[in-house]
PDB file of C-alpha atoms in Angstrom:
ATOM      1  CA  UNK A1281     -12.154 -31.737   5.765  1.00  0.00           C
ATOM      2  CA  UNK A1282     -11.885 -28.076   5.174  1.00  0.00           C
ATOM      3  CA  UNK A1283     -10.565 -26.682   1.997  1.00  0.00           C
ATOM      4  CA  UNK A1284      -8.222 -24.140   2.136  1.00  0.00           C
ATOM      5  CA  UNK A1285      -8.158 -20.468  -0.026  1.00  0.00           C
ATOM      6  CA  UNK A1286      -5.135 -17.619   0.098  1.00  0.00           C
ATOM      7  CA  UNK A1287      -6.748 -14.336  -1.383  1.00  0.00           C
ATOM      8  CA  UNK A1288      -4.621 -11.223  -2.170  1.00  0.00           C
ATOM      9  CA  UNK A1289      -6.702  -8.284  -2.873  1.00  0.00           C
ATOM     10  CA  UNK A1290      -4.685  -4.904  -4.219  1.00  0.00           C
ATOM     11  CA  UNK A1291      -5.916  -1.982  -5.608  1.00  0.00           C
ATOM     12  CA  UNK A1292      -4.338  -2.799  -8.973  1.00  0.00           C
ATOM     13  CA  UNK A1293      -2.093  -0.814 -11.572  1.00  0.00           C
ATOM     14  CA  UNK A1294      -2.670  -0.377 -15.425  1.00  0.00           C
ATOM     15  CA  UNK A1295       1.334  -0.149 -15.287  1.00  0.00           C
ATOM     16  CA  UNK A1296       2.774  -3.573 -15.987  1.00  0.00           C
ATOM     17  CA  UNK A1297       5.979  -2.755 -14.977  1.00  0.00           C
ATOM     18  CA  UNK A1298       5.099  -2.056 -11.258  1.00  0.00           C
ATOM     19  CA  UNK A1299       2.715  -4.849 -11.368  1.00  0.00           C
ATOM     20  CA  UNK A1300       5.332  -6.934 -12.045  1.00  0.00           C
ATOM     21  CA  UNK A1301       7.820  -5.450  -9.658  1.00  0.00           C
ATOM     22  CA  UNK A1302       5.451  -4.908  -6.580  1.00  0.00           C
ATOM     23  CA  UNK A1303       1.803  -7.129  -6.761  1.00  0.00           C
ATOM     24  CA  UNK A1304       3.648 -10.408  -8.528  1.00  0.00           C
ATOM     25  CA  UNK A1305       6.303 -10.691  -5.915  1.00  0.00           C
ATOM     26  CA  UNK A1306       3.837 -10.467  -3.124  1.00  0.00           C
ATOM     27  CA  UNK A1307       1.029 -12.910  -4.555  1.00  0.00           C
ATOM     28  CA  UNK A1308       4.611 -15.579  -5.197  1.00  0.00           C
ATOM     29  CA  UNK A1309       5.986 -14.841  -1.694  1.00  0.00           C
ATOM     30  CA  UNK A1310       2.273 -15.256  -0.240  1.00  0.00           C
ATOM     31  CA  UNK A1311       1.477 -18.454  -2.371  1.00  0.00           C
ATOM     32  CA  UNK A1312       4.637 -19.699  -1.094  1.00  0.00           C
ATOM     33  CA  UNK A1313       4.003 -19.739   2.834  1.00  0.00           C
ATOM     34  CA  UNK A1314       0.541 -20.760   1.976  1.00  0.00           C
ATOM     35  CA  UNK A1315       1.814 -23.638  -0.183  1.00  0.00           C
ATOM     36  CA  UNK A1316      -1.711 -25.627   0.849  1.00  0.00           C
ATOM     37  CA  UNK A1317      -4.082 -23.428   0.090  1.00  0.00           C
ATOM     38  CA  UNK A1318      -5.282 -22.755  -3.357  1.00  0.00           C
ATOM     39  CA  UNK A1319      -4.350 -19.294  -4.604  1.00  0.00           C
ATOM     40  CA  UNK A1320      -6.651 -16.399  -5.745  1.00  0.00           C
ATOM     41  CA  UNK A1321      -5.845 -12.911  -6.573  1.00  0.00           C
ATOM     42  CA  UNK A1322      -8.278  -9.665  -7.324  1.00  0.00           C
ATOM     43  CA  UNK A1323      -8.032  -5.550  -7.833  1.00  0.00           C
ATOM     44  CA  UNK A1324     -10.206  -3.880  -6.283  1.00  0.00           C
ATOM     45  CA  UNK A1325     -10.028  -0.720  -9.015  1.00  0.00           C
ATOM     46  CA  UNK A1326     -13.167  -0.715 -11.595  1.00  0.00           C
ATOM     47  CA  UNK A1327     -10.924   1.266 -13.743  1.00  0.00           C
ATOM     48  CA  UNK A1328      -7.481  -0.707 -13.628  1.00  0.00           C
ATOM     49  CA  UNK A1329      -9.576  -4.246 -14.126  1.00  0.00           C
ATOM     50  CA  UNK A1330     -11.217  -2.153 -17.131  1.00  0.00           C
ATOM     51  CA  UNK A1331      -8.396  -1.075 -18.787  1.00  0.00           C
ATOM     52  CA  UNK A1332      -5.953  -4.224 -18.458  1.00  0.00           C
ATOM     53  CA  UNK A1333      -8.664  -6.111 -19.870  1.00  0.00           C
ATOM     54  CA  UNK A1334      -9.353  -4.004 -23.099  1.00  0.00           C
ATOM     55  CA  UNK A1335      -5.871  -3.270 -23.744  1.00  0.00           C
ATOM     56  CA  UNK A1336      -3.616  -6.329 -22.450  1.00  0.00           C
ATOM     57  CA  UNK A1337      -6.965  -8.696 -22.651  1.00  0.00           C
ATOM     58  CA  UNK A1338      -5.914  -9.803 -19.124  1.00  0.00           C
ATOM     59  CA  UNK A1339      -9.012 -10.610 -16.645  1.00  0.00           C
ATOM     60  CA  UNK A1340      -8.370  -9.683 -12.956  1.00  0.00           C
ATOM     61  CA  UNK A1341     -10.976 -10.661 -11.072  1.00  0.00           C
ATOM     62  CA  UNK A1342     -12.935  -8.188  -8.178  1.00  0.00           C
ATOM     63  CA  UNK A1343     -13.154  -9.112  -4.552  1.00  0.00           C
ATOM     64  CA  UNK A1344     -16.934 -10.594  -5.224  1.00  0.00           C
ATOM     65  CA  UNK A1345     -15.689 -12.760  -8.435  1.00  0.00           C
ATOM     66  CA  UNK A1346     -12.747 -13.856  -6.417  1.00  0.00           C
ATOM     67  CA  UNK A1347     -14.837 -15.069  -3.544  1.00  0.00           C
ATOM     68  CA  UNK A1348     -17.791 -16.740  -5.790  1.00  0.00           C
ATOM     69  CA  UNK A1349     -14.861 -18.313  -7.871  1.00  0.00           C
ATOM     70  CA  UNK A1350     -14.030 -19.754  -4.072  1.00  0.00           C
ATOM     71  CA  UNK A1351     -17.512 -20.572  -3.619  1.00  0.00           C
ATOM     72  CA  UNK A1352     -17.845 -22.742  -6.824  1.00  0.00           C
ATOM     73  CA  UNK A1353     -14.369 -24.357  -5.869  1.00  0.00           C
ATOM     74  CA  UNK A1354     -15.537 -25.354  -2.784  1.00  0.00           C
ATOM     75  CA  UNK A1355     -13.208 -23.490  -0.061  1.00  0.00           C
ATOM     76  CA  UNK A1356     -14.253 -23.364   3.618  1.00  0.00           C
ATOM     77  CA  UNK A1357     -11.647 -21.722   4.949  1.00  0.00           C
ATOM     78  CA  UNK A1358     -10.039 -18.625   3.530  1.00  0.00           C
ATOM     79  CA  UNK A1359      -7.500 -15.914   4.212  1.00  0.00           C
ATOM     80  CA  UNK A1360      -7.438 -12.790   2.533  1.00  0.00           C
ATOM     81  CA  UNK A1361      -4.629 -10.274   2.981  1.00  0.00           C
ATOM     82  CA  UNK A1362      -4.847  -6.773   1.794  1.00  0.00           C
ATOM     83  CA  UNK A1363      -2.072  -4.751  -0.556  1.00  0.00           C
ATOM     84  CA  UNK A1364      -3.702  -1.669   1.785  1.00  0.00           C
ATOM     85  CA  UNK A1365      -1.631   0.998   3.403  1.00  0.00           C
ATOM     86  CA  UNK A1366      -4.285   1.701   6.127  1.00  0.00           C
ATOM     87  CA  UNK A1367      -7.568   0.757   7.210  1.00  0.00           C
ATOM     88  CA  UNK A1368      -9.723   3.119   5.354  1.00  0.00           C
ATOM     89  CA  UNK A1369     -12.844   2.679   3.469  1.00  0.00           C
ATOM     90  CA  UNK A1370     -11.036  -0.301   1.135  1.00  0.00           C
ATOM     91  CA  UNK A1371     -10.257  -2.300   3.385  1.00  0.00           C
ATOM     92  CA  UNK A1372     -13.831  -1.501   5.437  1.00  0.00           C
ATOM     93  CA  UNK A1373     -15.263  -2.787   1.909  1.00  0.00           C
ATOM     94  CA  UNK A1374     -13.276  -5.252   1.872  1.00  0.00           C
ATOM     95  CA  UNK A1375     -14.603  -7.082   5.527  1.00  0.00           C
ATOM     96  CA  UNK A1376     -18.226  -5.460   4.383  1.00  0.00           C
ATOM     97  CA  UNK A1377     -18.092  -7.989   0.867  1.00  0.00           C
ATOM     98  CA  UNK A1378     -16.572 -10.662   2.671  1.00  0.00           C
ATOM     99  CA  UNK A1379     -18.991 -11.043   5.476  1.00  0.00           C
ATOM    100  CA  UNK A1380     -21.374 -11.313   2.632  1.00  0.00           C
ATOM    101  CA  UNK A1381     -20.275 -14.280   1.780  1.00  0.00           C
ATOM    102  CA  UNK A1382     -19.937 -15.756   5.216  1.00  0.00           C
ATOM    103  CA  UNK A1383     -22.728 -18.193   4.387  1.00  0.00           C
ATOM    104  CA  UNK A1384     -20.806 -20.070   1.838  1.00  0.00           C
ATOM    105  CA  UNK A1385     -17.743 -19.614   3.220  1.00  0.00           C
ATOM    106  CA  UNK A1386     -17.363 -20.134   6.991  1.00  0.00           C
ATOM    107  CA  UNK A1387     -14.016 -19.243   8.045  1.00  0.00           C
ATOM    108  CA  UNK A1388     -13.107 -15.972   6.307  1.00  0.00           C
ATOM    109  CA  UNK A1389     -10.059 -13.845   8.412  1.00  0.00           C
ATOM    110  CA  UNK A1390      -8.100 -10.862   7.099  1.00  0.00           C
ATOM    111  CA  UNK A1391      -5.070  -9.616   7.807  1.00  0.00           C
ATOM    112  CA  UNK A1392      -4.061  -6.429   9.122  1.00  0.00           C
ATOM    113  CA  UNK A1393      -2.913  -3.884   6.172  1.00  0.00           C
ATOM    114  CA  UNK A1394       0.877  -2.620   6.281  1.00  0.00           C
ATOM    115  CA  UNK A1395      -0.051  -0.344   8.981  1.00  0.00           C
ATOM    116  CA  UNK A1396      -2.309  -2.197  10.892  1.00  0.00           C
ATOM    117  CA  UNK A1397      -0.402  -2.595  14.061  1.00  0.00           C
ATOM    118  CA  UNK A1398       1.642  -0.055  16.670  1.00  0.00           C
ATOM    119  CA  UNK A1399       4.814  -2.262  15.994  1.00  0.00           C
ATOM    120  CA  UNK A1400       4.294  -1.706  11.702  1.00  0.00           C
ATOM    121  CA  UNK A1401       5.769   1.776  12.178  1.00  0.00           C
ATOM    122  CA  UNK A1402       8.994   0.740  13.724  1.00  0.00           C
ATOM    123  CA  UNK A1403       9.368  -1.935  10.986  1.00  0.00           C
ATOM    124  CA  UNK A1404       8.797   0.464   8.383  1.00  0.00           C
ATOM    125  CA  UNK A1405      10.643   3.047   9.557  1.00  0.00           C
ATOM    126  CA  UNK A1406      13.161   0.994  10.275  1.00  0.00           C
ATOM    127  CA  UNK A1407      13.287  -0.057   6.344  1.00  0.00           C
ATOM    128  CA  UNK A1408      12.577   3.245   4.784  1.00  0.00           C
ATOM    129  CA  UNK A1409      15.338   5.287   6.839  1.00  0.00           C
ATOM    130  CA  UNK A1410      17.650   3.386   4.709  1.00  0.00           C
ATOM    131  CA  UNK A1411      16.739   5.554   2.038  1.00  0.00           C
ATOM    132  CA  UNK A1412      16.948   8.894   3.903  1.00  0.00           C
ATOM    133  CA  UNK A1413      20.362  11.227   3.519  1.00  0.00           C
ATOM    134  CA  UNK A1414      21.711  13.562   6.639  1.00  0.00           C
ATOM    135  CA  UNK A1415      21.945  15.633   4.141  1.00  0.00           C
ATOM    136  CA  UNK A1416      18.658  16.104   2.445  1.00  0.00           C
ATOM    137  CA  UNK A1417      15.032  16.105   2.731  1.00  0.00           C
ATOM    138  CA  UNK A1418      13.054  13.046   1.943  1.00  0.00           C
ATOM    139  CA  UNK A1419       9.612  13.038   1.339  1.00  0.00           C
ATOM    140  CA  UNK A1420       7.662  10.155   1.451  1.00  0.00           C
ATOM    141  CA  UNK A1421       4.492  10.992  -0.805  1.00  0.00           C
ATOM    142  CA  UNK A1422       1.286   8.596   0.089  1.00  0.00           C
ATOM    143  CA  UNK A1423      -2.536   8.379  -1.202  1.00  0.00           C
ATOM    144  CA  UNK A1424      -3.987  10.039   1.545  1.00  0.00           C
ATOM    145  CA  UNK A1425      -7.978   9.644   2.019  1.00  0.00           C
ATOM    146  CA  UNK A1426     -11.133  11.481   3.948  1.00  0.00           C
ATOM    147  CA  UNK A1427     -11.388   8.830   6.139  1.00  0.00           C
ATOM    148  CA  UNK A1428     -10.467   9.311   9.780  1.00  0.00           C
ATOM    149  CA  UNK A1429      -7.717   6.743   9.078  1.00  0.00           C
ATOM    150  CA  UNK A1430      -5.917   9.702   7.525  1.00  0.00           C
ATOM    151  CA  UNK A1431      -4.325  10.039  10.963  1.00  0.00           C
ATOM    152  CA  UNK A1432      -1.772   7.562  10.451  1.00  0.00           C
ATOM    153  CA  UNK A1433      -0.016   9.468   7.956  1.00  0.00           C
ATOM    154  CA  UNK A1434       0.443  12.469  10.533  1.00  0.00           C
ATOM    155  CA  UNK A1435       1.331   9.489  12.947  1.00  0.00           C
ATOM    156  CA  UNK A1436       3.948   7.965  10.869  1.00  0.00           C
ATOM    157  CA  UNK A1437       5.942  11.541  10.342  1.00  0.00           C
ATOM    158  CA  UNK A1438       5.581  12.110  14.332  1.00  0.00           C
ATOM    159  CA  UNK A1439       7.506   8.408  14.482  1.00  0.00           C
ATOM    160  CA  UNK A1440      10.160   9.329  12.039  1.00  0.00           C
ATOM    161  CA  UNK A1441      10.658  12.294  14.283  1.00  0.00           C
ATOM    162  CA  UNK A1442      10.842  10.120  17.533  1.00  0.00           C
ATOM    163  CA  UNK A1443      13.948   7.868  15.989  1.00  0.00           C
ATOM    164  CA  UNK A1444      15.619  10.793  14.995  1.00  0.00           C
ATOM    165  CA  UNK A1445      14.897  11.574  11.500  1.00  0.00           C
ATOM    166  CA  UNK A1446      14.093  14.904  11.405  1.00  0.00           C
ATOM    167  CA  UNK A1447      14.760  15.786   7.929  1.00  0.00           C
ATOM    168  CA  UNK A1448      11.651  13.362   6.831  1.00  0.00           C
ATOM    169  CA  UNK A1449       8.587  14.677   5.832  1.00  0.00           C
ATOM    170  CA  UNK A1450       5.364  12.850   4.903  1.00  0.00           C
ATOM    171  CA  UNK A1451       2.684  14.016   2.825  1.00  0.00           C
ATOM    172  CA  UNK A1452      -0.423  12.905   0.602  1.00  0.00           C
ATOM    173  CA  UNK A1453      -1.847  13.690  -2.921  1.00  0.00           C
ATOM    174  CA  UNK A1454      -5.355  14.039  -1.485  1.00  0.00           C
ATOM    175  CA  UNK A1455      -6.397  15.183   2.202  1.00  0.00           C
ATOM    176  CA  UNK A1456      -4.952  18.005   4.396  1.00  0.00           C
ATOM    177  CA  UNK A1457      -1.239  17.158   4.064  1.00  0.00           C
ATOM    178  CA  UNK A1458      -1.077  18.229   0.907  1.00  0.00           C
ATOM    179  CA  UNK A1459       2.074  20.636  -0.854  1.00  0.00           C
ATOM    180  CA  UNK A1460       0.889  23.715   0.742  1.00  0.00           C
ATOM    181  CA  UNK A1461       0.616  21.743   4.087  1.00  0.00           C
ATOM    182  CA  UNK A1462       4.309  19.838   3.667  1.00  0.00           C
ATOM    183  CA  UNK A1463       5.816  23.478   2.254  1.00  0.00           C
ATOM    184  CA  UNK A1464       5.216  25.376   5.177  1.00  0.00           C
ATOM    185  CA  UNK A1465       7.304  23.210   7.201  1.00  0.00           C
ATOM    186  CA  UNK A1466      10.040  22.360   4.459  1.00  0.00           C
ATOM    187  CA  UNK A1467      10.601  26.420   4.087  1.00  0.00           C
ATOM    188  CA  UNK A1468      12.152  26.806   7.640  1.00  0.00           C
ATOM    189  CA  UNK A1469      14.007  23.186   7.498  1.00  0.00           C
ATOM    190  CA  UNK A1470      17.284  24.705   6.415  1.00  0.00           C
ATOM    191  CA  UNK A1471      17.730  22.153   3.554  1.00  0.00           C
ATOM    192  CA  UNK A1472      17.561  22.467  -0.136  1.00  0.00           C
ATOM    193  CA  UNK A1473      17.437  19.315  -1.724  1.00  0.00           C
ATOM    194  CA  UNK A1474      14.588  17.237  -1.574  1.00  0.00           C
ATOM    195  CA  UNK A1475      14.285  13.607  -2.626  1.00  0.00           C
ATOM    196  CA  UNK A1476      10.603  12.630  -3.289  1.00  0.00           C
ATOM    197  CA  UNK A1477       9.686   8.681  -3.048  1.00  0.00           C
ATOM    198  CA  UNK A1478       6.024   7.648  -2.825  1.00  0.00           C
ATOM    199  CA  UNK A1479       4.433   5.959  -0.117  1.00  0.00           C
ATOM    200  CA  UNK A1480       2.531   3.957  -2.017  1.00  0.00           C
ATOM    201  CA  UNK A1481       2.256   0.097  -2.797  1.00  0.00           C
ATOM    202  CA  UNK A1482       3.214   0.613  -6.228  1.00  0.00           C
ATOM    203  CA  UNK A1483       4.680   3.146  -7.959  1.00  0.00           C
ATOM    204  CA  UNK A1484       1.842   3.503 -10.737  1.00  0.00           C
ATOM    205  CA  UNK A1485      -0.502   6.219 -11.813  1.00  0.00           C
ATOM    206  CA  UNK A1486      -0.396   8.428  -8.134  1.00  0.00           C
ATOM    207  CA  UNK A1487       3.982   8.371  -8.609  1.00  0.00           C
ATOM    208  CA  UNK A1488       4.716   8.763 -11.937  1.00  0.00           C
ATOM    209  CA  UNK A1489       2.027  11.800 -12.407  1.00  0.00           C
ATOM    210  CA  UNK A1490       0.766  13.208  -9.488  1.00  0.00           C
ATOM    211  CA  UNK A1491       4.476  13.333  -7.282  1.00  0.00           C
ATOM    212  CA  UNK A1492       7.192  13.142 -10.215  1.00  0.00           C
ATOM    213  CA  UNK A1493       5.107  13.921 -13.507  1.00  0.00           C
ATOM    214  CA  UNK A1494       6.085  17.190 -15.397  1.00  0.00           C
ATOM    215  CA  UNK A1495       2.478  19.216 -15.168  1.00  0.00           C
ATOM    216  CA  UNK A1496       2.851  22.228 -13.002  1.00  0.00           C
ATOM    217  CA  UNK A1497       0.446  20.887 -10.404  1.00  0.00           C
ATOM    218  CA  UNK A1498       2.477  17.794  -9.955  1.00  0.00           C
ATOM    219  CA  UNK A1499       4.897  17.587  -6.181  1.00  0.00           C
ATOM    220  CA  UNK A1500       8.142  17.763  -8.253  1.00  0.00           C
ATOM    221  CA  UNK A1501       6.991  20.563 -10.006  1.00  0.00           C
ATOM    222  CA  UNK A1502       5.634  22.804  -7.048  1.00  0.00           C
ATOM    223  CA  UNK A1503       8.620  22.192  -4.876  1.00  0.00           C
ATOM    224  CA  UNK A1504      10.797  23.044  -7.731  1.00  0.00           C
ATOM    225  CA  UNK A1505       9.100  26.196  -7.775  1.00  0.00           C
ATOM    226  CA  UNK A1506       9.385  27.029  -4.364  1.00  0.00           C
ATOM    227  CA  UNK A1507      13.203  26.963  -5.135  1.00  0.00           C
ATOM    228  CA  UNK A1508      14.306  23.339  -4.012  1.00  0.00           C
ATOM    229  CA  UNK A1509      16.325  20.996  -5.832  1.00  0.00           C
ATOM    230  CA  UNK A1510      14.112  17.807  -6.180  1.00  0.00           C
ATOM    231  CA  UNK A1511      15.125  14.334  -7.562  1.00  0.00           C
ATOM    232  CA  UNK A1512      12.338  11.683  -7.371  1.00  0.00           C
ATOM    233  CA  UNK A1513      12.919   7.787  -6.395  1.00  0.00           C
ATOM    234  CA  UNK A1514       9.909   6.073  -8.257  1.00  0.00           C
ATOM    235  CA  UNK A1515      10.237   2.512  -5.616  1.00  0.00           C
ATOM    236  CA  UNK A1516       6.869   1.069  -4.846  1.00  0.00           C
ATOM    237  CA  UNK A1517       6.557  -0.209  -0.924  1.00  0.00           C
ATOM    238  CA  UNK A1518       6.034  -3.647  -2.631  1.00  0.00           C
ATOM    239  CA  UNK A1519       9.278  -3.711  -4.697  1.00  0.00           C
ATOM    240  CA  UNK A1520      10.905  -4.056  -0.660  1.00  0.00           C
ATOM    241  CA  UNK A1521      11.104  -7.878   0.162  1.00  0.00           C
ATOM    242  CA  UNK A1522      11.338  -6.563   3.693  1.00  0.00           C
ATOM    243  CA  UNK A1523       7.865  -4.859   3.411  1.00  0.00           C
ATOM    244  CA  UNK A1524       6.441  -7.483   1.520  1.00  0.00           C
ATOM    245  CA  UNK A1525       7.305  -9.747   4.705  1.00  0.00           C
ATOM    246  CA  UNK A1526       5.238  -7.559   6.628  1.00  0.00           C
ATOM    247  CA  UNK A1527       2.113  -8.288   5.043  1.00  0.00           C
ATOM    248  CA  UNK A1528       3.273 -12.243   4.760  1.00  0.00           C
ATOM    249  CA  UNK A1529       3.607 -11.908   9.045  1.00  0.00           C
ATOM    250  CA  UNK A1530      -0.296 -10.061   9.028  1.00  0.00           C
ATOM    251  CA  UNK A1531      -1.643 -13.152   7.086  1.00  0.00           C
ATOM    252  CA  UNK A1532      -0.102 -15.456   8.897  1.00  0.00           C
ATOM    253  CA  UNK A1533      -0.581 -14.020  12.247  1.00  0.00           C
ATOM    254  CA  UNK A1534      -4.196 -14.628  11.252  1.00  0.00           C
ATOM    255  CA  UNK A1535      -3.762 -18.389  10.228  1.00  0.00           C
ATOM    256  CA  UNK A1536      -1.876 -18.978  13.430  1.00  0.00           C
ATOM    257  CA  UNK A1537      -4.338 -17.788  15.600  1.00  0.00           C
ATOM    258  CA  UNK A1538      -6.759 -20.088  14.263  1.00  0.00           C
ATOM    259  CA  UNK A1539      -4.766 -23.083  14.057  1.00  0.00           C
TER     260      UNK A1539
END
């Protein structure tokens, strides 16, 4: 008889407050529809796993101690679902470390990350236009990356435009759609305000410095000195129940087609 392991692999935050408002709701709501299967949790961040434990003595385990922990407790079948945004080069690590450990574990599967599949950017959209004005700009704010998975940002922005929302913007911290990138267009829009959120699963380090943070070289700052009036909604993706059921339906897409 097989014995059953849920894994839930995020980058990680050193902020407790949007750990506790974005990772903790998602590894409860996941444990929950998995209520068989023994529960396991791990950052993938060096650094966040480095700092917790020094300064809130709080072990969070990696991806590899996470599955050897599985190993030792016997599990032969195991789903892991990913905190990721897009299929870049975490969650390509991700699949790389867990076919390492195919061996001891034979039935690994891993869901899709929030934007996985064509019929994620309807759902999201649908659940982030809720936050969007008539009046305003708003400017969703992700990661970004150098992997060709970058695209999705551009294609996300293109879908907001094809339901009609043509006052929202997307742009990323690192890659090409950076503020220079996102200004050019925002300078002929017409409108004056903008409302920054980031697209991000939490609303840690990347939010609260990089898009809203007071340095000059921060979003907030650079807009506001290109003459716009900017306000900044610091929401994590994983503080949305709604969102959060979109990576519950990618892991258990992947149970179901198994059972």
């Amino acid at each position: 008889m097989s014995k059953k392991g849920l894994l839930v692999v995020s980058f990680g935050s050193t902020y407790a407050d949007t750990r506790k408002k974005c990772i903790e709701p998602l590894e409860r709501e996941m444990a929950q529809n998995f209520e068989d299967y023994n529960f396991y949790r791990a950052f993938t961040s060096p650094t966040v796993r480095k700092i917790i434990k020094e300064r809130d003595k709080m072990h969070v385990p990696s991806i590899e101690e996470a599955l050897e922990q599985m190993c030792v407790d016997g599990i032969t079948y195991c789903v892991i679902q990913p905190t990721h945004l897009i299929w870049g080069y975490e969650t390509e690590y991700l699949h790389l470390v867990a076919n390492q450990f195919s061996a001891h574990i034979p039935e690994i599967h891993i869901g899709n990350p929030l934007l996985g599949e064509e019929e994620d950017f309807k759902a999201l959209i649908d659940i982030l236009s809720k936050e969007c004005e008539s009046s305003k700009i708003t400017l969703f704010v992700g990661h970004g990356t150098s992997h060709q998975s970058h695209q999705v940002y551009y294609k996300l922005w293109k879908k907001f435009r094809q339901f009609g929302w043509d006052n929202v913007y997307v742009g990323t911290v690192e890659g090409n759609m950076d503020t220079d990138y996102v200004l050019k267009h925002l300078k002929v829009s017409g409108y004056h305000e903008v409302v920054l959120h980031p697209l991000l699963f939490v609303a840690g380090e990347h939010a609260k410095k990089d898009i809203a943070g007071p340095s000059s070289d921060s979003w907030k700052s650079i807009l506001e000195e290109n003459g716009f009036q900017v306000s900044c909604v610091l929401k994590g993706l994983g503080e949305y129940e709604s969102i959060r059921s979109i990576y519950i339906k990618h892991a258990l897409k992947v149970q179901q087609q198994l059972l």
